[in-house]
PDB file of C-alpha atoms in Angstrom:
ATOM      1  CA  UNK A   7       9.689  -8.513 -18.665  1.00  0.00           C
ATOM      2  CA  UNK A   8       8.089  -4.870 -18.088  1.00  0.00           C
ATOM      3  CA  UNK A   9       6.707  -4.430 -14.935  1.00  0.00           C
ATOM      4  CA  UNK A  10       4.410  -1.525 -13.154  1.00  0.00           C
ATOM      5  CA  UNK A  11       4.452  -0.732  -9.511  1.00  0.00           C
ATOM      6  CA  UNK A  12       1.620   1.641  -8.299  1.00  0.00           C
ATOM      7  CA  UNK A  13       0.043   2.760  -4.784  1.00  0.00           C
ATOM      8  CA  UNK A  14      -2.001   5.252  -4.056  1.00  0.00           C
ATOM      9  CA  UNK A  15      -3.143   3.618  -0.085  1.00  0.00           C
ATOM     10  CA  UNK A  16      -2.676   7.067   1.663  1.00  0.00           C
ATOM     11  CA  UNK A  17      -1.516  10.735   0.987  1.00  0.00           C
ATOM     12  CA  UNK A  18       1.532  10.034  -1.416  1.00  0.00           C
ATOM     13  CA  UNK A  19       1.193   8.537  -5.062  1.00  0.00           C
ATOM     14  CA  UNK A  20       3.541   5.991  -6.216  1.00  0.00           C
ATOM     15  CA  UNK A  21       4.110   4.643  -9.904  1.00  0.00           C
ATOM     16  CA  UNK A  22       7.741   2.596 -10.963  1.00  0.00           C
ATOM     17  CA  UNK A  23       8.399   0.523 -14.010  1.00  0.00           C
ATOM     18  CA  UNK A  24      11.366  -1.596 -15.266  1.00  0.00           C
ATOM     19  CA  UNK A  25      12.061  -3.355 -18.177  1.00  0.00           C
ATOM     20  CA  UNK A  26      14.330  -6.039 -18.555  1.00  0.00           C
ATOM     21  CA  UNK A  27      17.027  -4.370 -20.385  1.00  0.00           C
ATOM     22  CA  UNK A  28      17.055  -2.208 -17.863  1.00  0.00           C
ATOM     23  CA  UNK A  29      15.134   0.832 -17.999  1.00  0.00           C
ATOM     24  CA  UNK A  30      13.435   2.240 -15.472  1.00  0.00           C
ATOM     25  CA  UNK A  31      11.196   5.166 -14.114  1.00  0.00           C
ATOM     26  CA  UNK A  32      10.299   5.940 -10.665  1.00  0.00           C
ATOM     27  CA  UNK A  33       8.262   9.060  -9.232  1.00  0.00           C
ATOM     28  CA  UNK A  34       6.302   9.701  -5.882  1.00  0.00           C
ATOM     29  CA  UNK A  35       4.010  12.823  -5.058  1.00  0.00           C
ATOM     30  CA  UNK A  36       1.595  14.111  -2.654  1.00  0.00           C
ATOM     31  CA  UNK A  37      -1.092  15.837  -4.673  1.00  0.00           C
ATOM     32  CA  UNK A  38      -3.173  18.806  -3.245  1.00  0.00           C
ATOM     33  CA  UNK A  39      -5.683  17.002  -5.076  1.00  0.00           C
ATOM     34  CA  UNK A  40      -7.312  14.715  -7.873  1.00  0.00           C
ATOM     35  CA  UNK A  41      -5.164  11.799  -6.444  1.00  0.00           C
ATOM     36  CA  UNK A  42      -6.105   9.887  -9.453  1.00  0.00           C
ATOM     37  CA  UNK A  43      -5.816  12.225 -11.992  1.00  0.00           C
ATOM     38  CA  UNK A  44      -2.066  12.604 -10.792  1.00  0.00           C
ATOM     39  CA  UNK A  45      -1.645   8.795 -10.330  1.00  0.00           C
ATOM     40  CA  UNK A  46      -2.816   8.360 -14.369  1.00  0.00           C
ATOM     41  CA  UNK A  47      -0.509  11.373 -14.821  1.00  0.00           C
ATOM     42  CA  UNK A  48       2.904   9.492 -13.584  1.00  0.00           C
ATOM     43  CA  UNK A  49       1.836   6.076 -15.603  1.00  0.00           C
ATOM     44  CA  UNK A  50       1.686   8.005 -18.798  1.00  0.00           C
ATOM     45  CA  UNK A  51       5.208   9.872 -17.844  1.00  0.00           C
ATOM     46  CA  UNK A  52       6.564   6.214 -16.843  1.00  0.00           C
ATOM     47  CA  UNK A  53       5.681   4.717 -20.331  1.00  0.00           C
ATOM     48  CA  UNK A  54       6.863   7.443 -22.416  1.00  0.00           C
ATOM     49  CA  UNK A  55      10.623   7.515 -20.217  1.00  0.00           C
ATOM     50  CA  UNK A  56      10.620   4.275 -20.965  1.00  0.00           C
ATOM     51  CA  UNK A  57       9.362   4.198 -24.852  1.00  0.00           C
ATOM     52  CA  UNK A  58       6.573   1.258 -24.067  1.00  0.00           C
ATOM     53  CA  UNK A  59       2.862   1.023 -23.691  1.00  0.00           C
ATOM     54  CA  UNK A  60       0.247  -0.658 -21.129  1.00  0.00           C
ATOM     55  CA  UNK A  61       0.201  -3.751 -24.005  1.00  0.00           C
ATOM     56  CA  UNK A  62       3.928  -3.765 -23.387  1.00  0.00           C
ATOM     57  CA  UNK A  63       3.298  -4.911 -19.607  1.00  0.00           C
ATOM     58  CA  UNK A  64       3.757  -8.569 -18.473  1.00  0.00           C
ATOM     59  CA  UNK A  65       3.922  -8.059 -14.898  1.00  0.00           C
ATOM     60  CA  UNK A  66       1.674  -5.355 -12.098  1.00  0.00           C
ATOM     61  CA  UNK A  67       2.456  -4.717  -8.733  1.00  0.00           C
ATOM     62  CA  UNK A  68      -0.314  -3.059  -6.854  1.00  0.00           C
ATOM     63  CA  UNK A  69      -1.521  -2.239  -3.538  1.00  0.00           C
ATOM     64  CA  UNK A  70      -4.932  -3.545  -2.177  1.00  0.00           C
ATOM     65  CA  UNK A  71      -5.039  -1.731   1.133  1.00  0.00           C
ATOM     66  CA  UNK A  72      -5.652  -1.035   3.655  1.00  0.00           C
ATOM     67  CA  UNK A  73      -6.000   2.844   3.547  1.00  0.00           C
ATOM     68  CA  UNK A  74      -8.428   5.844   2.636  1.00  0.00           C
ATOM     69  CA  UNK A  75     -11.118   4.829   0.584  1.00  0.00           C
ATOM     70  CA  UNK A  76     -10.490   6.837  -2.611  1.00  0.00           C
ATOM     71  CA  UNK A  77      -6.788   6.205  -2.322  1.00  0.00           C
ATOM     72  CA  UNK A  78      -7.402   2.234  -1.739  1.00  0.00           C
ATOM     73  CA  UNK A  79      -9.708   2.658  -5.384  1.00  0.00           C
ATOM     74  CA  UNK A  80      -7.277   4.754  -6.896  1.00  0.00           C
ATOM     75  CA  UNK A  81      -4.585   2.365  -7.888  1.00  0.00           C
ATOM     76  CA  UNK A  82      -6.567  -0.564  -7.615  1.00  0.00           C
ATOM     77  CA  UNK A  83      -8.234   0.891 -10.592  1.00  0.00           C
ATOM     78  CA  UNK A  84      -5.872   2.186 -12.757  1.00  0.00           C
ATOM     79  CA  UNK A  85      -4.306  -1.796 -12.546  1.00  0.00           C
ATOM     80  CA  UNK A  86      -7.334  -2.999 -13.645  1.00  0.00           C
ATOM     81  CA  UNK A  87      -7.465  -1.035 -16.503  1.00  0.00           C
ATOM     82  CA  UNK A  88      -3.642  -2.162 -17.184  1.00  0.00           C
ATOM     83  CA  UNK A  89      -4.510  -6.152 -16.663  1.00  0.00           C
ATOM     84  CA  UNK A  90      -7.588  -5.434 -19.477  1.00  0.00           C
ATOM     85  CA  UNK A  91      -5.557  -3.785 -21.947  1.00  0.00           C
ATOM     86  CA  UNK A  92      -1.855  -6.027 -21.647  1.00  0.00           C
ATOM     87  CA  UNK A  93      -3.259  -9.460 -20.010  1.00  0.00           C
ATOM     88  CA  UNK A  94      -0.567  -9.070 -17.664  1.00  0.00           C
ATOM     89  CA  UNK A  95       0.356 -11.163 -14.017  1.00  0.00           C
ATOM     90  CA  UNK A  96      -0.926  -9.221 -11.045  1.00  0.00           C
ATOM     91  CA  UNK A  97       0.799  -9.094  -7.802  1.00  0.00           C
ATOM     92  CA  UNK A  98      -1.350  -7.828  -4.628  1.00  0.00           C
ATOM     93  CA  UNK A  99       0.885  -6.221  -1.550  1.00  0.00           C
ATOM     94  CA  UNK A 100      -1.314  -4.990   1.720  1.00  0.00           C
ATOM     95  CA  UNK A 101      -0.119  -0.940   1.961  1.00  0.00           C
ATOM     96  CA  UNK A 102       1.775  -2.460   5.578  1.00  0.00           C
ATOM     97  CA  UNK A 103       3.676  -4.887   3.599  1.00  0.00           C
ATOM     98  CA  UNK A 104       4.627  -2.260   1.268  1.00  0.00           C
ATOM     99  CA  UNK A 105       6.026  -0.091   3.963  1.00  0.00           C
ATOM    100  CA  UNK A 106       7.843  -3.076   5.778  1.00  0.00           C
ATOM    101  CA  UNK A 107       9.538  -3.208   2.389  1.00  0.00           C
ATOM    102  CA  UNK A 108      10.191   0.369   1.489  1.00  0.00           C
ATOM    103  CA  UNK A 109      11.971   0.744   4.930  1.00  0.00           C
ATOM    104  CA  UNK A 110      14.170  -2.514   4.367  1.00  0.00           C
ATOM    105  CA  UNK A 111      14.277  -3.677   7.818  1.00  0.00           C
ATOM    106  CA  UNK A 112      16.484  -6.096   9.136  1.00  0.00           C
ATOM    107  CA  UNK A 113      14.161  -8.640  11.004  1.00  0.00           C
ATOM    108  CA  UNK A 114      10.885  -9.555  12.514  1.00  0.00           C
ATOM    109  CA  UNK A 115       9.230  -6.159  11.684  1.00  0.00           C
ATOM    110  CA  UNK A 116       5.299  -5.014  12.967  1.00  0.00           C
ATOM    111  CA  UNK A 117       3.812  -1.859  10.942  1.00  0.00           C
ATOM    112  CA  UNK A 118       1.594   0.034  13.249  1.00  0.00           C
ATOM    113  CA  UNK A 119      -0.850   2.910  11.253  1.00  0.00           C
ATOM    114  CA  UNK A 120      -3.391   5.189  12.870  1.00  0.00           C
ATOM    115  CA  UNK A 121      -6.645   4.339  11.184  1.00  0.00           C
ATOM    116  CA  UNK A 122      -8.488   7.426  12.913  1.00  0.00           C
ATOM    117  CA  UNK A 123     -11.421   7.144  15.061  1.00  0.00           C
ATOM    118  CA  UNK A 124      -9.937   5.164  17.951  1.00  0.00           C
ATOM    119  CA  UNK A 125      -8.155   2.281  15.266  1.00  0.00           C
ATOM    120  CA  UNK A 126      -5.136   1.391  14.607  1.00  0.00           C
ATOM    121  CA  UNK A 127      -3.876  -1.170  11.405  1.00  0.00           C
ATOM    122  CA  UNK A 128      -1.510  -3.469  11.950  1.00  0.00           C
ATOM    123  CA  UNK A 129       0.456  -6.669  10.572  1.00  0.00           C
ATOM    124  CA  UNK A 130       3.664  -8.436  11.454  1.00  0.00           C
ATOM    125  CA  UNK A 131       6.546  -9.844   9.238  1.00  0.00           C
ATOM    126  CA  UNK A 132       9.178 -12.014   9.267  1.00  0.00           C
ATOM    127  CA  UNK A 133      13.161 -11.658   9.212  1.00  0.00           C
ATOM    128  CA  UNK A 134      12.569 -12.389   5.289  1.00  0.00           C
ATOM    129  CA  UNK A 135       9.837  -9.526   5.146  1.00  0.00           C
ATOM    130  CA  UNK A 136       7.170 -12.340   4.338  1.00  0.00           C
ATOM    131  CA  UNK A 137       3.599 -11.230   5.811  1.00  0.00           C
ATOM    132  CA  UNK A 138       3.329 -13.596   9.500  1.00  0.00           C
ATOM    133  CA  UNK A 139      -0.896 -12.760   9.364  1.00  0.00           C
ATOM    134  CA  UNK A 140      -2.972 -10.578   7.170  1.00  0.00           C
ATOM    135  CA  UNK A 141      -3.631  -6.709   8.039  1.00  0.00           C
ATOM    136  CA  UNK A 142      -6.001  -6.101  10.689  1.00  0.00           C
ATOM    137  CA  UNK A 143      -7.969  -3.098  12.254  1.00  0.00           C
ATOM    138  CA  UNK A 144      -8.134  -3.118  15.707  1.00  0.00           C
ATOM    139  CA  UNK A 145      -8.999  -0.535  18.616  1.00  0.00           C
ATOM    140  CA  UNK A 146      -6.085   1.763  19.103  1.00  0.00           C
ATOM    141  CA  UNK A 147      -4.887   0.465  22.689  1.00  0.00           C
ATOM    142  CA  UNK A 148      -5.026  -3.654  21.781  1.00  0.00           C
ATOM    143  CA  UNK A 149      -3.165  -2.592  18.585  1.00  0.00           C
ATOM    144  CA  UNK A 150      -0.085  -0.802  20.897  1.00  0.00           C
ATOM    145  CA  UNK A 151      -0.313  -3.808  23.296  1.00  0.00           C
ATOM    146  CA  UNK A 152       0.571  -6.246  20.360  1.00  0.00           C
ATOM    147  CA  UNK A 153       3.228  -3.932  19.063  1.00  0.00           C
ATOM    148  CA  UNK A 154       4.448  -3.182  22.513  1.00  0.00           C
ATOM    149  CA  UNK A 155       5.123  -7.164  23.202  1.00  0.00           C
ATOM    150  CA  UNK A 156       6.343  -8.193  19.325  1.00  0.00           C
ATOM    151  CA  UNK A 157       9.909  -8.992  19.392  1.00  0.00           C
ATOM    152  CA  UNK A 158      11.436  -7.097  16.197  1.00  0.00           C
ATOM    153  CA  UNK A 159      11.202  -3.463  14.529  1.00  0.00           C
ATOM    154  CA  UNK A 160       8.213  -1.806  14.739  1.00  0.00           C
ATOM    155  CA  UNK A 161       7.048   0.864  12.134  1.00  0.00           C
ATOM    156  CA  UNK A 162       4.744   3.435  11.933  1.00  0.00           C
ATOM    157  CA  UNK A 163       4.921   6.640   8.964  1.00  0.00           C
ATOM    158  CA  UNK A 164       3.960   9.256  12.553  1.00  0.00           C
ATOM    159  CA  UNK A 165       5.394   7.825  15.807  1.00  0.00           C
ATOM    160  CA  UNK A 166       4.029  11.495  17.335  1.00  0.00           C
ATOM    161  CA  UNK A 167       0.770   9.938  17.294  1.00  0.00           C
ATOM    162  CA  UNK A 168       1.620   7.108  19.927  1.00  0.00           C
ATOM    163  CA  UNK A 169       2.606   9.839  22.141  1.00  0.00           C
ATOM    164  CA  UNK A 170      -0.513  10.057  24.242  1.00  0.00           C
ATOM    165  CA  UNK A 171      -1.089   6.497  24.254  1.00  0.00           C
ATOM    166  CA  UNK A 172       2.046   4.919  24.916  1.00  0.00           C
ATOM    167  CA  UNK A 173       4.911   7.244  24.745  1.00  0.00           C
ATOM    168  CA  UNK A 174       7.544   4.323  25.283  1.00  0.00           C
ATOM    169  CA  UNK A 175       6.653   2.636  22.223  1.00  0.00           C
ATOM    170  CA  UNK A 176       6.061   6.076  20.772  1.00  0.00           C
ATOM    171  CA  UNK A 177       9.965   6.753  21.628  1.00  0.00           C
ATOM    172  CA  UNK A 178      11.153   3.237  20.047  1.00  0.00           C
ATOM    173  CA  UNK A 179       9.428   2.855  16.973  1.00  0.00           C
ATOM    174  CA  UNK A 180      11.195   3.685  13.886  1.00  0.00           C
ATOM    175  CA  UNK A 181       9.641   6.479  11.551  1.00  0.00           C
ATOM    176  CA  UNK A 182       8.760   5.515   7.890  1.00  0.00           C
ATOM    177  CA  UNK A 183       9.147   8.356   5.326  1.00  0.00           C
ATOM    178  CA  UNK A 184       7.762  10.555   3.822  1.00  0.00           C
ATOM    179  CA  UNK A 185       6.968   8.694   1.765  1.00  0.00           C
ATOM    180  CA  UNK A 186       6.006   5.906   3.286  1.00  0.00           C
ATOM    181  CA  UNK A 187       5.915   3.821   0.317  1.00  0.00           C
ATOM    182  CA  UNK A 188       7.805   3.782  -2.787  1.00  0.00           C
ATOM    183  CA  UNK A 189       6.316   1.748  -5.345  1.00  0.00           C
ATOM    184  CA  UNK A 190       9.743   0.290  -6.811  1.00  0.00           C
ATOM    185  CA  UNK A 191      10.169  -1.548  -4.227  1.00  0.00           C
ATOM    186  CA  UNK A 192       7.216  -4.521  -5.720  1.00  0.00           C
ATOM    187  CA  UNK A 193       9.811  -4.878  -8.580  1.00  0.00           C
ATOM    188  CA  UNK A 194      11.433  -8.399  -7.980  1.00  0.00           C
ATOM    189  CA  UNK A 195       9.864  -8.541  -4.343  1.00  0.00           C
ATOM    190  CA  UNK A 196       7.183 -11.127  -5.822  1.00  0.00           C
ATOM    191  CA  UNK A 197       9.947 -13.645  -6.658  1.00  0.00           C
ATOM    192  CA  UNK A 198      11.920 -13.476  -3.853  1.00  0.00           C
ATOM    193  CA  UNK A 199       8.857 -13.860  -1.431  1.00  0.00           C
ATOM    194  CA  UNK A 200       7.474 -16.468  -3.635  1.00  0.00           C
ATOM    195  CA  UNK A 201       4.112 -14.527  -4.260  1.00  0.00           C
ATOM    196  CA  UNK A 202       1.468 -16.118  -6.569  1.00  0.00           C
ATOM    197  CA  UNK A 203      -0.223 -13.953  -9.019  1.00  0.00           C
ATOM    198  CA  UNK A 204      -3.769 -12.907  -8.008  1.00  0.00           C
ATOM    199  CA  UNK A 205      -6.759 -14.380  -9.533  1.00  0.00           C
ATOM    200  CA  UNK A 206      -8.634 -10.954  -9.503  1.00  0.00           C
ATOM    201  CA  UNK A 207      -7.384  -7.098  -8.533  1.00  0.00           C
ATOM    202  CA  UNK A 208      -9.472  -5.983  -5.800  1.00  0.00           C
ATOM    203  CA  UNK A 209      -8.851  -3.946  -2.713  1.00  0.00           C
ATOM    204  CA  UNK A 210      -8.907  -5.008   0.663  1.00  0.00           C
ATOM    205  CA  UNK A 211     -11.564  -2.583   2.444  1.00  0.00           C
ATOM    206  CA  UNK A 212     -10.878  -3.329   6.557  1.00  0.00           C
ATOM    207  CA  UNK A 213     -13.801  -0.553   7.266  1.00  0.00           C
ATOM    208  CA  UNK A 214     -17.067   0.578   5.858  1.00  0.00           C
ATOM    209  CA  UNK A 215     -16.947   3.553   3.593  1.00  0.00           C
ATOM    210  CA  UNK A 216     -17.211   6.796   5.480  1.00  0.00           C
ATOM    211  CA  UNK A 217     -19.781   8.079   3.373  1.00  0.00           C
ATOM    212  CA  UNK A 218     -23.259   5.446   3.486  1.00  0.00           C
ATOM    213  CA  UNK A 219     -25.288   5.299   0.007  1.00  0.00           C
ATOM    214  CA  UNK A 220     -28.401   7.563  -0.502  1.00  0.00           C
ATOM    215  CA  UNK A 221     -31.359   6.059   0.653  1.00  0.00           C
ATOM    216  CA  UNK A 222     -34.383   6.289  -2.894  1.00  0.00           C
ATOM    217  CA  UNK A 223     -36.913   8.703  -1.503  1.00  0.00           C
ATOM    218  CA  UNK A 224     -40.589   7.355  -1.478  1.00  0.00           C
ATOM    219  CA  UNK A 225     -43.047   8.674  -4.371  1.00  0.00           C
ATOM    220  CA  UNK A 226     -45.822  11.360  -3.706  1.00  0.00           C
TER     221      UNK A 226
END
């Protein structure tokens, strides 16, 4: 077994690997920028700590979303390219999931993430961390009503931000990170949830691009 973990769903870049003997590599950044650059950065430092190559891999743990849209494409990407070149199992976590697991919660657990203008994302989990629903988008105050009446932990990476809104909730929520996800926390997750492998890598875009596609102009 040699597996890869990678996320790139927000601000911070994430890349782990273990082998089955043992060794290991783990490393999480923010970069200023060229979030991608950095993320193929780490994955080249990962294989050479651990004397292997992306042929070497039997088993990649990635991210699908949701989260910014060049961060979402990021790692989705770079496990693409990994799955092409080693034929390896893919494993898909939602960006909530993965910060359900990084804080380790004991119990029902909601994740609660401002999506910016007026949204929130959300998804719930049970005691065994298992998603209960898919991640959704939702407007800002029906997202905090949800949270507000789940019965467990909830979790959000900047409880400042519920302030405004709802500053009990805002006082009760547990803060996640920095970072809000580590990436080795995929390795060995997939077996004890019971996860299938994905057919296909793809992310898991809950909005539109910010940025529409150029319209052709019309000929003279």
């Amino acid at each position: 077994m040699v597996a890869i973990a990678l996320d790139s769903s927000f601000g911070d870049v994430s890349v782990a690997i273990l082998t089955a003997d043992g060794r290991g590599f783990s490393d999480v950044r923010r970069p200023e920028r060229g979030g991608a650059d950095e993320l193929v950065a780490m994955i080249a430092a990962g294989f050479a700590a651990v004397g292997l190559t992306g042929p070497d891999l039997t088993e990649i743990f990635v991210t699908s979303g949701p989260g910014t849209f060049t961060g979402q494409r990021a790692a989705i990407a770079a496990a693409q390219g990994l799955q092409v070149a080693s034929g390896a199992d893919a494993f898909l976590f939602s960006s909530l999931h993965a910060m359900a697991l990084t804080a380790g919660t004991d119990g029902p657990t909601i994740v609660l993430v401002d999506a910016r203008r007026g949204g929130a994302y959300l998804q719930s989990f049970n005691e065994a961390l298992s998603p209960l629903a898919p991640p959704r988008l939702m407007p800002v105050a029906a997202a905090i009503d949800e949270a507000s009446a789940f019965r467990g932990t909830c979790l959000t990476p900047n409880p400042s931000w519920l302030s405004d809104t709802d500053p009990a909730l805002a006082a009760t929520a547990q803060p996640i990170g920095p970072p809000a996800i580590r990436a080795e926390v995929f390795l060995g997750a997939a077996e004890r949830l019971s996860l299938a492998p994905a057919s296909k890598i793809r992310p898991d875009y809950l909005r539109p691009p910010d940025a529409a596609p150029s319209q052709p102009l019309p000929r003279a």
